[in-house]
XYZ file of C-alpha atoms in Angstrom:
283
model
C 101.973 85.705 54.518
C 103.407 84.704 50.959
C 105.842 87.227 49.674
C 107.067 87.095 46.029
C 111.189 87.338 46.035
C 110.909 90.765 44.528
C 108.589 92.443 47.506
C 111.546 90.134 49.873
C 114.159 93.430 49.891
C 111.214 95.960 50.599
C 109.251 94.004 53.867
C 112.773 93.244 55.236
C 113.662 97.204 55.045
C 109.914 97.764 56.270
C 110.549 95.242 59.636
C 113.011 97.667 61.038
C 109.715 100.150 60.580
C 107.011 98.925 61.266
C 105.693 97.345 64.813
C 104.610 94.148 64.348
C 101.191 93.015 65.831
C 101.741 91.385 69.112
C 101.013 87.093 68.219
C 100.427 84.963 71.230
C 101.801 81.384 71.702
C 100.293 78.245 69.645
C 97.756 75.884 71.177
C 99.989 72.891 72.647
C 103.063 75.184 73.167
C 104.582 75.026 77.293
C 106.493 77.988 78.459
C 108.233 78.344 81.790
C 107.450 81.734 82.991
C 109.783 83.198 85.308
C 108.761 86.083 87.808
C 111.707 88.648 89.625
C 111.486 91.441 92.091
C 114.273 93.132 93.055
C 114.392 96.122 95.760
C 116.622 98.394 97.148
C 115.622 100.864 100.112
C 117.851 103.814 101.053
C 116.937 106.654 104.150
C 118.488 107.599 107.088
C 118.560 104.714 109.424
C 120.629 102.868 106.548
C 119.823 101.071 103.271
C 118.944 97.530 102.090
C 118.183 94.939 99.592
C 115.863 92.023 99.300
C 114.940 89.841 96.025
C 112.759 86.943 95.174
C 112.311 84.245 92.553
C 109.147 82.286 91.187
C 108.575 80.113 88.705
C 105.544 78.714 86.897
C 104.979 76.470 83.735
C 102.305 77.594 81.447
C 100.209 75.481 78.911
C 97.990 76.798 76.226
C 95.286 74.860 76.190
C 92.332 76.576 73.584
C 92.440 79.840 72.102
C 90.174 81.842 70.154
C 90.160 85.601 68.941
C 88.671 86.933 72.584
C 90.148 84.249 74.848
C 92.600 81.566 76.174
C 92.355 78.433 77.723
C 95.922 77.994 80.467
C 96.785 75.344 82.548
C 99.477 76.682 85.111
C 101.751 74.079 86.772
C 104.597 73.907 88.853
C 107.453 73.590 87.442
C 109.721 70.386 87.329
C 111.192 69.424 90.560
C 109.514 71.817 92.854
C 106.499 69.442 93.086
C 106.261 69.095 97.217
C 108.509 72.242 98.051
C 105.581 74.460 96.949
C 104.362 74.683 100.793
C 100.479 76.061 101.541
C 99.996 76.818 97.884
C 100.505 73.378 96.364
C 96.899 72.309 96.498
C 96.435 75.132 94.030
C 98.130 73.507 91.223
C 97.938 72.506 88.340
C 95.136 75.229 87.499
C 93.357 75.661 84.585
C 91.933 79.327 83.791
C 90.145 80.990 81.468
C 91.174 84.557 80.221
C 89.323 86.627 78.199
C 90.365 89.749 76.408
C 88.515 91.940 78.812
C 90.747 90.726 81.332
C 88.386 88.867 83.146
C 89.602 85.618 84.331
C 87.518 81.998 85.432
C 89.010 78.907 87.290
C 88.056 75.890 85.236
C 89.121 72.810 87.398
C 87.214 74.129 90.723
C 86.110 70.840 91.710
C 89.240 69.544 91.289
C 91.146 72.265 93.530
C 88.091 72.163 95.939
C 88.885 68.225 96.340
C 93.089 68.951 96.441
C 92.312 71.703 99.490
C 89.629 69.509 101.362
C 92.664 66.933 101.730
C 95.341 69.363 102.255
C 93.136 70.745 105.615
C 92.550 67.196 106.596
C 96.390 66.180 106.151
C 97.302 69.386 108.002
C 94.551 70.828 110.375
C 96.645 73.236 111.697
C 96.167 75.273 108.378
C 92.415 75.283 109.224
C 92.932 78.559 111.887
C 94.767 80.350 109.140
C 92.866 80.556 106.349
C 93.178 84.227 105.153
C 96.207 85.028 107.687
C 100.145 85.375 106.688
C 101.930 84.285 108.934
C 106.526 84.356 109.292
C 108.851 81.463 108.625
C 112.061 82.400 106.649
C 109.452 84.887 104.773
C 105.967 86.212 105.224
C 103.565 83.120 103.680
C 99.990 83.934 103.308
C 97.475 81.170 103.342
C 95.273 80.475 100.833
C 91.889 78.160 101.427
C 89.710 79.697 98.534
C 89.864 78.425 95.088
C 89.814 82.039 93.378
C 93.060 83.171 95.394
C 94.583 81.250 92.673
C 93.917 84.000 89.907
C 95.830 86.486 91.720
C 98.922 84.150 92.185
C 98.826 83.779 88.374
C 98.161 87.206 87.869
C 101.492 87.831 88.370
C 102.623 85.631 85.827
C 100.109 86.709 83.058
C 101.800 87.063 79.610
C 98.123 87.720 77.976
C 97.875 91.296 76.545
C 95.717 91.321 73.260
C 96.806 94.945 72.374
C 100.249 95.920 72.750
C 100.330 98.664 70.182
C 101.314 102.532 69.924
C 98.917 104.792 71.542
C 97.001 102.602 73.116
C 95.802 103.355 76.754
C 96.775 101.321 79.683
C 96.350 102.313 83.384
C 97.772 99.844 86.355
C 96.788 99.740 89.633
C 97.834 102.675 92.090
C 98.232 104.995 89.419
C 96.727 108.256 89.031
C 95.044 108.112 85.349
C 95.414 106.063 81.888
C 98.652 107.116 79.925
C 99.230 105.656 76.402
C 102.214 103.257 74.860
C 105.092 104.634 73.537
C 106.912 102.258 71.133
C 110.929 102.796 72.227
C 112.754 100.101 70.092
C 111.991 98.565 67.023
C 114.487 96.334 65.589
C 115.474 92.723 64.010
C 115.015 91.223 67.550
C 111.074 92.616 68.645
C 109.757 95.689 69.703
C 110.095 97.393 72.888
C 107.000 99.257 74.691
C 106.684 101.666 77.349
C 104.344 103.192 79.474
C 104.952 105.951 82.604
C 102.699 106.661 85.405
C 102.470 108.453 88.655
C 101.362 106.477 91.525
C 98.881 107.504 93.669
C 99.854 108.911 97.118
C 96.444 107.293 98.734
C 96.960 104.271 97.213
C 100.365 104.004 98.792
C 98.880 105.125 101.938
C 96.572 102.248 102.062
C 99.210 99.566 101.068
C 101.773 100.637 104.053
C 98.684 100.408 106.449
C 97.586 97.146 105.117
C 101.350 95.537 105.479
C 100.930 97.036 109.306
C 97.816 94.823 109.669
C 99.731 92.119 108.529
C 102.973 92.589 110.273
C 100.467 92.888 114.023
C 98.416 89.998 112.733
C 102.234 87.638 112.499
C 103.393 89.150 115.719
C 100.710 88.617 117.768
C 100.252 92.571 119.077
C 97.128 94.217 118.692
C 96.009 94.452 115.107
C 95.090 98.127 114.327
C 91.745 98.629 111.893
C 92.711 99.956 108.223
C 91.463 103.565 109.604
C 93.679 103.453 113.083
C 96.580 102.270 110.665
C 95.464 104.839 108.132
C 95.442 107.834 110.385
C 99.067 106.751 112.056
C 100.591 107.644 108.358
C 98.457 110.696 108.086
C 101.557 112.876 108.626
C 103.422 110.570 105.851
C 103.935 111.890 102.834
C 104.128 109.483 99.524
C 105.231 110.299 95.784
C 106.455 107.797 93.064
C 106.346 107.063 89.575
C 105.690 103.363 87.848
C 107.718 102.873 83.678
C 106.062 99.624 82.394
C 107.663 98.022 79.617
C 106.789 95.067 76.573
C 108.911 93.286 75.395
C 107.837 91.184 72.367
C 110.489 88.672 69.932
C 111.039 88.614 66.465
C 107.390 87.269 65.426
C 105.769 89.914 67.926
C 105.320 87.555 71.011
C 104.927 89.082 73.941
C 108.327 87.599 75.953
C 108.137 90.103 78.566
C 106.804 92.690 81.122
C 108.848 94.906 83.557
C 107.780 97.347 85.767
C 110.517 99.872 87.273
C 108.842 101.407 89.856
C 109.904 104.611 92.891
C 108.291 105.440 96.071
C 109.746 107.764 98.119
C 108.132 108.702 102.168
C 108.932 111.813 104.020
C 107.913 111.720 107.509
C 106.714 115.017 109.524
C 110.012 114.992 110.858
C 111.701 115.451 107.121
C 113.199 111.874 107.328
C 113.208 110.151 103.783
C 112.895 106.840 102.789
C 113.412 105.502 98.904
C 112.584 102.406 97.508
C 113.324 101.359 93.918
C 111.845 97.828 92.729
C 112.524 96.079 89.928
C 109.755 93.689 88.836
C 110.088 91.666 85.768
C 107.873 88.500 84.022
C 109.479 86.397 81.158
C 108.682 83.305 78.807
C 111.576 80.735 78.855
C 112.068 77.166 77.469
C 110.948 74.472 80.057
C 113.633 72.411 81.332
């Protein structure tokens, strides 16, 4: 926008006002997106910590008013140290503003896995398992488990703006966006929920499956490991925060979220995580 030097005194008063309109990066541009969780566990038996870092290098290929063209890659120097999910990448997507997502390169990822099995068979009895080394790996043999690894990168919202309704997953209903900080630097979003006692349920009996599955003991179905935490009972609450720059980019996402379990017995178990997604400069 052209502003004449006159108006210049009254739109840089009206900046410290006003939210600006959340922009999204320019065709061309490469970001390195940069993916945290932190979290802490306290109860009776003793407390503990565990945290994890991820990377991913993001290109914006097209763009148009209801959609994006990305191409996710590794980023430099992890190329070979990216283990089961390496075939995966680079990736090109599609995302459109309804949230729903397309891989574009399928052929090409079909071809990377077909020589990834042949190169290590082993894999072949896998597909769909996790399985333990230093952490719990899951393996992935079908081209669309690639949109929910870069789900978890995704720096795409087209509305980031007061009032608006959001709901995440495991949460109990839609709440709206609060703008908390407007200043020289961006704006600063938020957004609280509750989560969903069932839906925290499920997820403990799922990570049960999965732990039986990696230790070879009998793997429970979802309703055997469902009605073992019948007597469990599950609270917690989810803050989601935007963070956008100067020029209203969207530069980050956190989510701060509780859970605490009480067990028949009244023992109590709290976890706090601390998940967070940001653009960066590639190296």
């Amino acid at each position: 926008m052209r502003y004449f030097y006159g108006s210049l005194l009254i739109f840089l008063f009206l900046a410290f006002v006003l939210p600006a309109e959340a922009q999204a990066p320019e065709v061309g541009s490469e970001t390195l997106i940069k993916l945290s969780r932190e979290t802490a566990s306290e109860g009776e038996t003793g407390s503990g910590s565990s945290r994890s870092r991820n990377a991913l290098v993001e290109v914006v290929l097209g763009k148009t008013e209801s959609a994006v063209e990305l191409e996710y890659r590794l980023p430099p120097g992890s190329e070979g140290r990216a283990g089961p999910t390496e075939w995966m990448f680079p990736v090109r997507i599609r995302k459109s503003s309804d949230d729903q997502t397309e891989v574009l390169n399928r052929t090409e990822l079909l071809a990377r896995r077909d020589a990834w099995l042949e190169k290590a068979p082993q894999f072949r009895a896998l597909c769909g398992k996790s399985v333990f080394t230093w952490t719990v790996v899951h393996i992935h043999c079908e081209v669309d488990d690639v949109l929910r690894i870069v789900a978890a990168f995704d720096l795409w919202v087209w509305d980031v703006s007061p009032e608006r309704m959001w709901q995440e997953p495991g949460t109990t209903a839609p709440q709206s966006l609060t703008l908390v900080e407007n200043g020289p630097n961006g704006q600063r979003y938020e957004v609280a929920f509750n989560l969903d006692p069932e839906a925290l349920r499920r997820a403990d009996a799922e990570v049960e499956i999965s732990v039986a599955m990696m230790t070879g003991k009998p793997t429970p179905t979802l309703e055997d490991a469902l009605s073992e935490l019948a007597n469990v009972a599950y609270s917690g609450s989810l803050v989601l925060s935007f963070q956008t720059d100067a020029f209203g980019t969207l530069i980050e996402r956190t989510w701060l979220q509780e859970i605490a379990k009480m067990t028949a017995l009244g023992q109590r178990t709290s976890y706090l995580t601390t998940t967070s997604i940001q653009r960066n400069s590639v190296p």
